[in-house]
PDB file of C-alpha atoms in Angstrom:
ATOM      1  CA  UNK C  23      -0.196   0.066  -0.159  1.00 46.00           C
ATOM      2  CA  UNK C  24       1.440   3.649  -1.060  1.00 47.00           C
ATOM      3  CA  UNK C  25       2.214   5.791   2.036  1.00 47.00           C
ATOM      4  CA  UNK C  26      -0.352   8.130   2.464  1.00 45.00           C
ATOM      5  CA  UNK C  27       2.291  11.049   2.450  1.00 45.00           C
ATOM      6  CA  UNK C  28       3.016  10.051  -1.054  1.00 47.00           C
ATOM      7  CA  UNK C  29      -0.709  10.039  -2.165  1.00 44.00           C
ATOM      8  CA  UNK C  30      -1.622  13.170  -0.266  1.00 45.00           C
ATOM      9  CA  UNK C  31       1.205  15.173  -1.843  1.00 50.00           C
ATOM     10  CA  UNK C  32      -0.349  14.839  -5.512  1.00 74.00           C
ATOM     11  CA  UNK C  33      -4.212  14.806  -4.673  1.00 77.00           C
ATOM     12  CA  UNK C  34      -5.669  17.638  -3.865  1.00 80.00           C
ATOM     13  CA  UNK C  35      -9.274  16.005  -2.725  1.00 80.00           C
ATOM     14  CA  UNK C  36     -12.063  18.118  -4.233  1.00 79.00           C
ATOM     15  CA  UNK C  37     -14.394  16.662  -1.632  1.00 79.00           C
ATOM     16  CA  UNK C  38     -12.889  18.352   1.250  1.00 76.00           C
ATOM     17  CA  UNK C  39     -12.600  21.958  -0.864  1.00 75.00           C
ATOM     18  CA  UNK C  40     -15.375  24.438   0.150  1.00 67.00           C
ATOM     19  CA  UNK C  41     -16.970  23.712  -3.249  1.00 61.00           C
ATOM     20  CA  UNK C  42     -16.512  20.140  -2.633  1.00 64.00           C
ATOM     21  CA  UNK C  43     -19.515  17.776  -2.175  1.00 79.00           C
ATOM     22  CA  UNK C  44     -20.650  14.356  -1.076  1.00 86.00           C
ATOM     23  CA  UNK C  45     -23.075  12.806  -3.466  1.00 90.00           C
ATOM     24  CA  UNK C  46     -25.873  10.750  -2.645  1.00 92.00           C
ATOM     25  CA  UNK C  47     -26.780   7.597  -4.212  1.00 92.00           C
ATOM     26  CA  UNK C  48     -30.052   6.405  -5.735  1.00 92.00           C
ATOM     27  CA  UNK C  49     -30.326   3.993  -3.487  1.00 91.00           C
ATOM     28  CA  UNK C  50     -29.072   5.856  -0.405  1.00 94.00           C
ATOM     29  CA  UNK C  51     -25.995   5.827   0.208  1.00 96.00           C
ATOM     30  CA  UNK C  52     -23.494   8.975   1.424  1.00 94.00           C
ATOM     31  CA  UNK C  53     -20.845   8.628  -1.352  1.00 94.00           C
ATOM     32  CA  UNK C  54     -17.607  11.212  -1.026  1.00 92.00           C
ATOM     33  CA  UNK C  55     -18.135  12.311  -4.373  1.00 91.00           C
ATOM     34  CA  UNK C  56     -20.106  11.706  -7.858  1.00 90.00           C
ATOM     35  CA  UNK C  57     -17.011  10.515  -9.450  1.00 90.00           C
ATOM     36  CA  UNK C  58     -16.233   7.798  -6.828  1.00 92.00           C
ATOM     37  CA  UNK C  59     -20.327   6.907  -7.106  1.00 93.00           C
ATOM     38  CA  UNK C  60     -19.873   6.382 -10.867  1.00 92.00           C
ATOM     39  CA  UNK C  61     -16.901   4.267 -10.277  1.00 93.00           C
ATOM     40  CA  UNK C  62     -18.065   2.589  -7.159  1.00 93.00           C
ATOM     41  CA  UNK C  63     -15.633  -0.739  -7.601  1.00 96.00           C
ATOM     42  CA  UNK C  64     -12.712   1.506  -6.662  1.00 96.00           C
ATOM     43  CA  UNK C  65     -13.960   2.509  -2.987  1.00 95.00           C
ATOM     44  CA  UNK C  66     -15.316  -0.702  -2.771  1.00 96.00           C
ATOM     45  CA  UNK C  67     -12.091  -2.532  -3.412  1.00 97.00           C
ATOM     46  CA  UNK C  68     -10.548   0.658  -0.593  1.00 96.00           C
ATOM     47  CA  UNK C  69     -12.887  -0.753   1.901  1.00 97.00           C
ATOM     48  CA  UNK C  70     -12.281  -4.581   1.316  1.00 97.00           C
ATOM     49  CA  UNK C  71      -8.510  -3.769   1.445  1.00 96.00           C
ATOM     50  CA  UNK C  72      -8.853  -1.456   4.401  1.00 97.00           C
ATOM     51  CA  UNK C  73     -11.027  -3.817   6.424  1.00 97.00           C
ATOM     52  CA  UNK C  74     -14.180  -1.069   6.447  1.00 97.00           C
ATOM     53  CA  UNK C  75     -17.529  -1.941   5.608  1.00 97.00           C
ATOM     54  CA  UNK C  76     -19.347  -0.456   2.672  1.00 97.00           C
ATOM     55  CA  UNK C  77     -22.637  -0.642   4.977  1.00 97.00           C
ATOM     56  CA  UNK C  78     -21.359   2.632   6.830  1.00 97.00           C
ATOM     57  CA  UNK C  79     -22.463   4.855   4.008  1.00 97.00           C
ATOM     58  CA  UNK C  80     -26.230   3.877   3.943  1.00 97.00           C
ATOM     59  CA  UNK C  81     -28.372   6.989   4.790  1.00 96.00           C
ATOM     60  CA  UNK C  82     -31.221   4.335   5.477  1.00 96.00           C
ATOM     61  CA  UNK C  83     -29.636   3.283   8.450  1.00 97.00           C
ATOM     62  CA  UNK C  84     -27.028   6.459   9.490  1.00 97.00           C
ATOM     63  CA  UNK C  85     -27.444  10.088   9.748  1.00 95.00           C
ATOM     64  CA  UNK C  86     -24.923  12.091   7.901  1.00 92.00           C
ATOM     65  CA  UNK C  87     -23.124  12.482  10.682  1.00 94.00           C
ATOM     66  CA  UNK C  88     -22.472   9.109  11.729  1.00 96.00           C
ATOM     67  CA  UNK C  89     -21.589   8.304   8.199  1.00 95.00           C
ATOM     68  CA  UNK C  90     -19.266  10.825   8.275  1.00 92.00           C
ATOM     69  CA  UNK C  91     -17.668   9.627  11.561  1.00 95.00           C
ATOM     70  CA  UNK C  92     -17.798   6.434  10.255  1.00 96.00           C
ATOM     71  CA  UNK C  93     -14.515   4.206  10.346  1.00 97.00           C
ATOM     72  CA  UNK C  94     -15.008   4.013   6.366  1.00 96.00           C
ATOM     73  CA  UNK C  95     -15.033   7.560   5.622  1.00 94.00           C
ATOM     74  CA  UNK C  96     -12.352   8.597   8.438  1.00 94.00           C
ATOM     75  CA  UNK C  97     -10.281   6.380   7.027  1.00 95.00           C
ATOM     76  CA  UNK C  98     -10.948   6.994   3.696  1.00 94.00           C
ATOM     77  CA  UNK C  99     -10.245  10.687   3.981  1.00 90.00           C
ATOM     78  CA  UNK C 100      -7.023  10.056   5.607  1.00 90.00           C
ATOM     79  CA  UNK C 101      -5.613   8.286   2.240  1.00 90.00           C
ATOM     80  CA  UNK C 102      -8.005   9.194  -1.039  1.00 91.00           C
ATOM     81  CA  UNK C 103      -5.696   6.138  -2.661  1.00 92.00           C
ATOM     82  CA  UNK C 104      -8.286   4.799  -5.186  1.00 92.00           C
ATOM     83  CA  UNK C 105      -7.498   5.470  -8.900  1.00 92.00           C
ATOM     84  CA  UNK C 106     -10.934   7.827  -9.021  1.00 89.00           C
ATOM     85  CA  UNK C 107      -9.470  10.019  -6.772  1.00 90.00           C
ATOM     86  CA  UNK C 108      -5.973  10.100  -8.699  1.00 88.00           C
ATOM     87  CA  UNK C 109      -7.539  10.911 -11.748  1.00 87.00           C
ATOM     88  CA  UNK C 110      -9.977  13.623 -10.929  1.00 86.00           C
ATOM     89  CA  UNK C 111      -7.848  14.885  -7.791  1.00 85.00           C
ATOM     90  CA  UNK C 112      -4.545  14.987  -8.539  1.00 80.00           C
ATOM     91  CA  UNK C 113      -2.313  17.247  -9.902  1.00 68.00           C
ATOM     92  CA  UNK C 114      -2.137  15.426 -13.555  1.00 56.00           C
ATOM     93  CA  UNK C 115      -6.568  16.315 -13.480  1.00 51.00           C
ATOM     94  CA  UNK C 116      -7.782  18.723 -15.894  1.00 51.00           C
ATOM     95  CA  UNK C 117     -11.408  19.085 -14.715  1.00 52.00           C
ATOM     96  CA  UNK C 118     -11.886  22.246 -12.560  1.00 50.00           C
ATOM     97  CA  UNK C 119     -13.765  22.362  -9.056  1.00 48.00           C
ATOM     98  CA  UNK C 120     -16.900  22.196 -11.273  1.00 48.00           C
ATOM     99  CA  UNK C 121     -16.076  19.364 -13.607  1.00 50.00           C
ATOM    100  CA  UNK C 122     -15.486  21.789 -16.575  1.00 47.00           C
ATOM    101  CA  UNK C 123     -12.405  20.813 -18.525  1.00 43.00           C
ATOM    102  CA  UNK C 124      -9.219  23.076 -18.389  1.00 42.00           C
ATOM    103  CA  UNK C 125      -7.546  23.533 -21.843  1.00 40.00           C
ATOM    104  CA  UNK C 126      -5.060  20.560 -22.383  1.00 39.00           C
ATOM    105  CA  UNK C 127      -2.127  21.261 -24.504  1.00 41.00           C
ATOM    106  CA  UNK C 128      -1.840  18.382 -26.550  1.00 38.00           C
TER     107      UNK C 128
END
């Protein structure tokens, strides 16, 4: 597993920035962001590798505050070690905080 310091130096998590937003899935889960919701297997794999329970984000069972203080969310917010986070929130990402493509020189 990658060191947290290595991951965080290359990732600027949009979900923790002022304009970042969590995302409520169609079946009532509170996801860190819409990108992870659309690539849900990334978070599922991360949860398996880090002994976390995906059920912790179920809004049918828990309040928003309980989800935010769950082991899954606390540990995830320390690492952001998923391919989706690296793609969408790394220094290499060409997406703005609102999801619009910035100019890219090819």
